[in-house]
Short mmCIF file of C-alpha atoms and ligand atoms in Angstrom, two decimals:
data_model
loop_
_atom_site.label_atom_id
_atom_site.label_comp_id
_atom_site.label_asym_id
_atom_site.label_seq_id
_atom_site.Cartn_x
_atom_site.Cartn_y
_atom_site.Cartn_z
CA UNK A 1 88.18 127.38 94.21
CA UNK A 2 85.86 124.51 93.36
CA UNK A 3 84.35 122.19 95.94
CA UNK A 4 83.15 118.93 94.39
CA UNK A 5 81.49 116.11 96.32
CA UNK A 6 83.22 112.84 95.49
CA UNK A 7 80.40 110.33 94.84
CA UNK A 8 82.66 107.44 95.89
CA UNK A 9 83.70 108.58 99.37
CA UNK A 10 81.28 111.43 100.06
CA UNK A 11 83.90 114.05 100.81
CA UNK A 12 83.29 117.64 99.76
CA UNK A 13 86.70 117.78 98.15
CA UNK A 14 88.54 121.00 97.72
CA UNK A 15 89.88 121.37 94.18
CA UNK A 16 93.41 120.83 95.50
CA UNK A 17 92.54 117.22 96.37
CA UNK A 18 91.46 116.57 92.80
CA UNK A 19 93.15 115.99 89.47
CA UNK A 20 91.28 117.21 86.37
CA UNK A 21 90.65 114.75 83.55
CA UNK A 22 89.08 116.92 80.89
CA UNK A 23 85.84 116.47 78.96
CA UNK A 24 83.73 113.49 80.00
CA UNK A 25 81.83 110.92 77.94
CA UNK A 26 84.20 110.84 74.99
CA UNK A 27 83.71 107.98 72.59
CA UNK A 28 86.95 106.10 72.27
CA UNK A 29 87.89 105.52 68.65
CA UNK A 30 90.74 103.07 68.37
CA UNK A 31 92.34 100.86 65.71
CA UNK A 32 90.14 100.56 62.67
CA UNK A 33 88.52 103.96 63.17
CA UNK A 34 88.45 106.55 60.43
CA UNK A 35 91.12 109.23 60.57
CA UNK A 36 88.47 111.83 61.35
CA UNK A 37 87.06 109.86 64.28
CA UNK A 38 90.50 109.10 65.63
CA UNK A 39 91.53 112.74 65.37
CA UNK A 40 88.39 113.89 67.16
CA UNK A 41 88.88 111.36 69.93
CA UNK A 42 92.50 112.34 70.44
CA UNK A 43 92.45 116.08 69.94
CA UNK A 44 89.07 117.74 69.55
CA UNK A 45 87.37 118.89 72.72
CA UNK A 46 84.24 120.80 73.49
CA UNK A 47 84.96 124.08 75.27
CA UNK A 48 81.51 125.32 76.20
CA UNK A 49 80.55 128.59 77.79
CA UNK A 50 78.01 127.16 80.20
CA UNK A 51 77.11 123.63 81.22
CA UNK A 52 80.02 121.22 81.00
CA UNK A 53 80.54 117.60 82.03
CA UNK A 54 84.09 116.92 83.07
CA UNK A 55 86.15 114.13 84.59
CA UNK A 56 87.92 114.48 87.90
CA UNK A 57 89.95 112.04 89.93
CA UNK A 58 89.96 112.17 93.72
CA UNK A 59 93.73 111.88 93.52
CA UNK A 60 94.56 112.95 97.08
CA UNK A 61 91.69 110.93 98.48
CA UNK A 62 89.96 107.69 97.56
CA UNK A 63 91.66 107.69 94.16
CA UNK A 64 88.51 107.15 92.12
CA UNK A 65 87.29 108.88 88.96
CA UNK A 66 84.02 110.76 88.87
CA UNK A 67 82.24 113.24 86.65
CA UNK A 68 81.09 116.71 87.61
CA UNK A 69 78.36 118.70 85.89
CA UNK A 70 79.07 122.39 86.32
CA UNK A 71 78.72 125.76 84.68
CA UNK A 72 81.98 127.15 83.32
CA UNK A 73 80.68 130.71 83.68
CA UNK A 74 79.26 130.76 87.19
CA UNK A 75 81.16 127.70 88.50
CA UNK A 76 77.83 126.44 89.85
CA UNK A 77 77.95 122.68 90.35
CA UNK A 78 74.81 120.77 89.32
CA UNK A 79 75.94 117.39 90.53
CA UNK A 80 78.63 114.72 90.54
CA UNK A 81 78.38 111.03 89.65
CA UNK A 82 80.66 107.98 89.32
CA UNK A 83 82.54 107.74 86.04
CA UNK A 84 81.36 104.17 85.35
CA UNK A 85 78.46 105.31 83.22
CA UNK A 86 78.00 106.27 79.58
CA UNK A 87 75.37 108.92 80.34
CA UNK A 88 74.69 111.40 83.12
CA UNK A 89 72.13 110.02 85.60
CA UNK A 90 68.63 111.47 85.43
CA UNK A 91 68.89 113.38 88.71
CA UNK A 92 71.88 115.30 87.36
CA UNK A 93 70.09 116.06 84.09
CA UNK A 94 67.09 117.25 86.12
CA UNK A 95 69.31 119.49 88.25
CA UNK A 96 70.83 121.06 85.14
CA UNK A 97 67.43 121.59 83.50
CA UNK A 98 66.06 123.21 86.65
CA UNK A 99 68.71 125.94 86.43
CA UNK A 100 69.48 126.04 82.68
CA UNK A 101 66.34 125.03 80.76
CA UNK A 102 67.22 123.38 77.47
CA UNK A 103 70.91 123.00 78.30
CA UNK A 104 70.96 119.20 78.52
CA UNK A 105 69.84 118.85 74.90
CA UNK A 106 72.99 120.68 73.83
CA UNK A 107 75.34 118.38 75.68
CA UNK A 108 77.37 116.31 73.18
CA UNK A 109 76.72 113.13 75.17
CA UNK A 110 72.96 113.64 74.80
CA UNK A 111 73.01 114.13 71.03
CA UNK A 112 72.05 110.52 70.46
CA UNK A 113 69.07 110.99 72.77
CA UNK A 114 67.50 113.81 70.79
CA UNK B 1 112.54 94.42 105.87
CA UNK B 2 113.87 97.94 106.30
CA UNK B 3 114.08 99.96 109.47
CA UNK B 4 110.63 100.79 110.75
CA UNK B 5 111.51 104.47 111.02
CA UNK B 6 112.85 106.68 108.25
CA UNK B 7 114.06 109.65 110.28
CA UNK B 8 115.26 107.79 113.36
CA UNK B 9 112.13 108.61 115.37
CA UNK B 10 112.57 112.35 114.83
CA UNK B 11 110.67 114.57 117.25
CA UNK B 12 109.71 118.24 117.33
CA UNK B 13 108.19 120.15 120.24
CA UNK B 14 105.98 123.13 119.66
CA UNK B 15 102.39 123.98 120.54
CA UNK B 16 101.86 120.38 119.46
CA UNK B 17 104.30 117.50 119.57
CA UNK B 18 105.30 115.82 116.32
CA UNK B 19 107.14 112.53 116.37
CA UNK B 20 107.95 109.83 113.93
CA UNK B 21 106.88 106.42 115.18
CA UNK B 22 107.94 102.99 113.90
CA UNK B 23 105.77 101.90 111.02
CA UNK B 24 103.51 99.03 112.08
CA UNK B 25 102.69 96.19 109.76
CA UNK B 26 100.41 97.52 107.03
CA UNK B 27 98.54 95.49 104.44
CA UNK B 28 96.67 97.02 101.54
CA UNK B 29 93.73 94.75 100.73
CA UNK B 30 91.70 95.34 97.60
CA UNK B 31 88.61 93.35 96.78
CA UNK B 32 84.84 93.31 97.16
CA UNK B 33 84.30 94.95 100.56
CA UNK B 34 80.73 93.64 100.69
CA UNK B 35 81.72 89.98 100.40
CA UNK B 36 81.42 87.71 103.46
CA UNK B 37 84.76 86.07 102.61
CA UNK B 38 86.56 89.41 102.74
CA UNK B 39 84.84 90.26 106.02
CA UNK B 40 86.04 86.94 107.43
CA UNK B 41 89.58 87.63 106.26
CA UNK B 42 89.59 91.10 107.84
CA UNK B 43 88.16 89.69 111.05
CA UNK B 44 90.69 86.86 111.15
CA UNK B 45 93.66 89.19 110.67
CA UNK B 46 92.65 92.23 112.73
CA UNK B 47 89.67 91.21 114.85
CA UNK B 48 87.84 94.13 113.25
CA UNK B 49 84.72 94.39 111.15
CA UNK B 50 85.06 95.74 107.62
CA UNK B 51 85.05 99.50 108.15
CA UNK B 52 82.20 101.53 106.70
CA UNK B 53 82.68 104.53 104.42
CA UNK B 54 85.71 106.57 105.63
CA UNK B 55 85.76 104.74 108.97
CA UNK B 56 88.52 103.01 110.84
CA UNK B 57 87.84 100.11 113.19
CA UNK B 58 90.22 99.24 115.99
CA UNK B 59 90.70 96.08 118.03
CA UNK B 60 93.63 96.70 120.36
CA UNK B 61 96.66 97.68 118.26
CA UNK B 62 95.13 96.17 115.14
CA UNK B 63 93.02 98.38 112.88
CA UNK B 64 91.09 98.20 109.65
CA UNK B 65 90.60 101.46 107.77
CA UNK B 66 88.46 102.33 104.74
CA UNK B 67 90.69 103.66 101.96
CA UNK B 68 88.45 103.43 98.88
CA UNK B 69 85.26 101.65 97.80
CA UNK B 70 87.38 98.59 97.00
CA UNK B 71 90.27 98.92 99.44
CA UNK B 72 90.95 98.62 103.15
CA UNK B 73 94.15 99.18 105.08
CA UNK B 74 94.90 96.52 107.68
CA UNK B 75 97.27 97.44 110.51
CA UNK B 76 98.86 94.62 112.48
CA UNK B 77 102.08 93.96 114.36
CA UNK B 78 104.97 94.13 111.93
CA UNK B 79 106.02 90.57 112.62
CA UNK B 80 102.51 89.30 111.97
CA UNK B 81 102.38 90.43 108.35
CA UNK B 82 103.53 87.18 106.69
CA UNK B 83 100.99 85.12 108.64
CA UNK B 84 98.29 87.69 107.94
CA UNK B 85 98.99 87.56 104.20
CA UNK B 86 98.79 83.76 104.32
CA UNK B 87 95.47 83.95 106.16
CA UNK B 88 94.07 86.42 103.63
CA UNK B 89 95.21 84.26 100.71
CA UNK B 90 93.53 81.26 102.27
CA UNK B 91 90.23 82.99 103.13
CA UNK B 92 90.01 84.70 99.76
CA UNK B 93 91.28 81.90 97.54
CA UNK B 94 89.20 81.88 94.40
CA UNK B 95 87.94 85.42 94.96
CA UNK B 96 89.45 88.29 92.98
CA UNK B 97 91.55 90.31 95.39
CA UNK B 98 94.96 91.82 96.00
CA UNK B 99 96.83 91.88 99.29
CA UNK B 100 100.17 93.64 99.55
CA UNK B 101 102.57 94.29 102.41
CA UNK B 102 102.95 98.07 102.29
CA UNK B 103 104.69 98.46 105.67
CA UNK B 104 107.92 99.60 104.02
CA UNK B 105 106.06 101.98 101.73
CA UNK B 106 105.08 104.40 104.45
CA UNK B 107 106.30 106.68 107.21
CA UNK B 108 104.11 107.16 110.28
CA UNK B 109 103.84 110.23 112.50
CA UNK B 110 102.00 111.13 115.67
CA UNK B 111 100.69 114.58 116.53
CA UNK B 112 99.90 115.06 120.17
CA UNK B 113 98.93 117.82 122.54
CA UNK B 114 96.16 120.39 122.64
CA UNK B 115 97.36 122.00 119.40
CA UNK B 116 97.41 118.81 117.31
CA UNK B 117 94.20 119.59 115.42
CA UNK B 118 95.29 123.11 114.65
CA UNK B 119 98.77 122.16 113.45
CA UNK B 120 97.28 119.64 111.02
CA UNK B 121 94.55 122.03 109.91
CA UNK B 122 97.22 124.39 108.59
CA UNK B 123 98.34 121.75 106.11
CA UNK B 124 95.31 119.79 104.92
CA UNK B 125 92.06 120.98 103.25
CA UNK B 126 90.00 119.24 105.91
CA UNK B 127 87.63 120.58 108.57
CA UNK B 128 89.42 119.46 111.71
CA UNK B 129 87.14 121.25 114.17
CA UNK B 130 86.02 119.19 117.16
CA UNK B 131 82.75 117.57 116.12
CA UNK B 132 83.61 117.73 112.43
CA UNK B 133 86.51 115.30 112.68
CA UNK B 134 86.48 112.74 115.47
CA UNK B 135 87.96 109.35 116.37
CA UNK B 136 86.65 106.62 114.09
CA UNK B 137 87.14 108.56 110.86
CA UNK B 138 90.03 107.95 108.49
CA UNK B 139 90.73 110.83 106.13
CA UNK B 140 92.80 110.53 102.97
CA UNK B 141 93.86 113.92 101.73
CA UNK B 142 97.00 115.92 101.05
CA UNK B 143 99.52 117.46 103.39
CA UNK B 144 100.60 120.57 101.49
CA UNK B 145 102.00 118.92 98.36
CA UNK B 146 101.96 115.22 99.23
CA UNK B 147 99.22 112.63 99.79
CA UNK B 148 98.61 111.55 103.38
CA UNK B 149 96.01 109.83 105.53
CA UNK B 150 95.26 110.34 109.19
CA UNK B 151 92.94 109.36 112.00
CA UNK B 152 92.58 110.16 115.69
CA UNK B 153 93.41 107.66 118.38
CA UNK B 154 94.59 107.70 121.99
CA UNK B 155 94.43 111.44 122.41
CA UNK B 156 96.37 112.27 119.28
CA UNK B 157 96.43 112.02 115.53
CA UNK B 158 98.22 109.25 113.62
CA UNK B 159 99.31 110.21 110.12
CA UNK B 160 100.77 108.08 107.34
CA UNK B 161 102.47 109.22 104.13
CA UNK B 162 104.82 107.74 101.58
CA UNK B 163 108.25 106.89 102.97
CA UNK B 164 109.92 108.82 100.16
CA UNK B 165 108.43 112.10 101.43
CA UNK B 166 108.96 111.44 105.13
CA UNK B 167 111.43 114.30 105.60
CA UNK B 168 109.17 116.74 103.76
CA UNK B 169 106.15 115.67 105.83
CA UNK B 170 108.01 115.86 109.13
CA UNK B 171 109.40 119.32 108.36
CA UNK B 172 105.93 120.50 107.36
CA UNK B 173 104.37 119.18 110.56
CA UNK B 174 107.18 120.54 112.73
CA UNK B 175 106.85 123.94 111.08
CA UNK B 176 103.08 124.00 111.46
CA UNK B 177 103.44 123.15 115.16
CA UNK B 178 106.40 125.45 115.81
CA UNK B 179 106.45 127.43 119.07
CA UNK B 180 104.66 130.76 118.68
CA UNK B 181 102.62 129.50 115.74
CA UNK B 182 99.42 128.75 117.61
CA UNK B 183 96.38 130.55 116.18
CA UNK B 184 93.82 129.31 118.69
CA UNK B 185 91.26 128.68 115.99
CA UNK B 186 89.73 125.68 117.74
CA UNK B 187 90.26 127.05 121.26
ZN1 ZN C 201 86.66 110.20 96.91
#
């Protein structure tokens, strides 16, 4: 059972209050995109063993989307943040690095920041 | 306007009392909760300040509850809803907002008696211990399989859910409060 703190309403929400939304920070490729980009946007997902950024909606709560940074192996949660951002905030990156040195550089969303 | 009750004011007696109560007038108001114009509209309609995070303000029977970062629930007398909507439209004209009469969207229940906290705690993933949940807080969550919201007032708990699941919610609450089912967790 996961407990994630909703950054919009502050509740430590039990997983049963939440709806999962899959991998976060996807780049949306729409009309005019190459077939490869469109395919990757629609179908191809990262499935890491370790640090993962994923979307959740506080469905049985305030209704808002947020993103959780957690470890898929230990289920440790490094932080949560509102979904209205293209990148994880620095305090979340710092929390990940403190526990998993080097892990943030491997996050797909941070590839452009290398 | 439909009947204000769904189950004909159904009632169940157990270690807590569960009863359906007539739905009051309810207005969902979405907009910028930090704007002075919205605060004026909320004050004009309910007499309440804009509630802070997860809070519910009360002024007599009228209430204003925090539902989301951009939404408040305004509770007024059922007959006052049309005038309230007109007041909101006037105070917020020109500002992006949405105000909807949701009175007929919901069923409303009351849980009363010493076992009210415990009966509800069986159904919602919320810490309902005295001190952890107190009057003044509005909690949106789930009741077993359906969304619900509740707050404490006048020695009991008021709970709202969608009208379409009123029977399910009542049966859940009645079952959780059934005679012999008391655990004494908060005793
Ligand atoms: Zn929330």
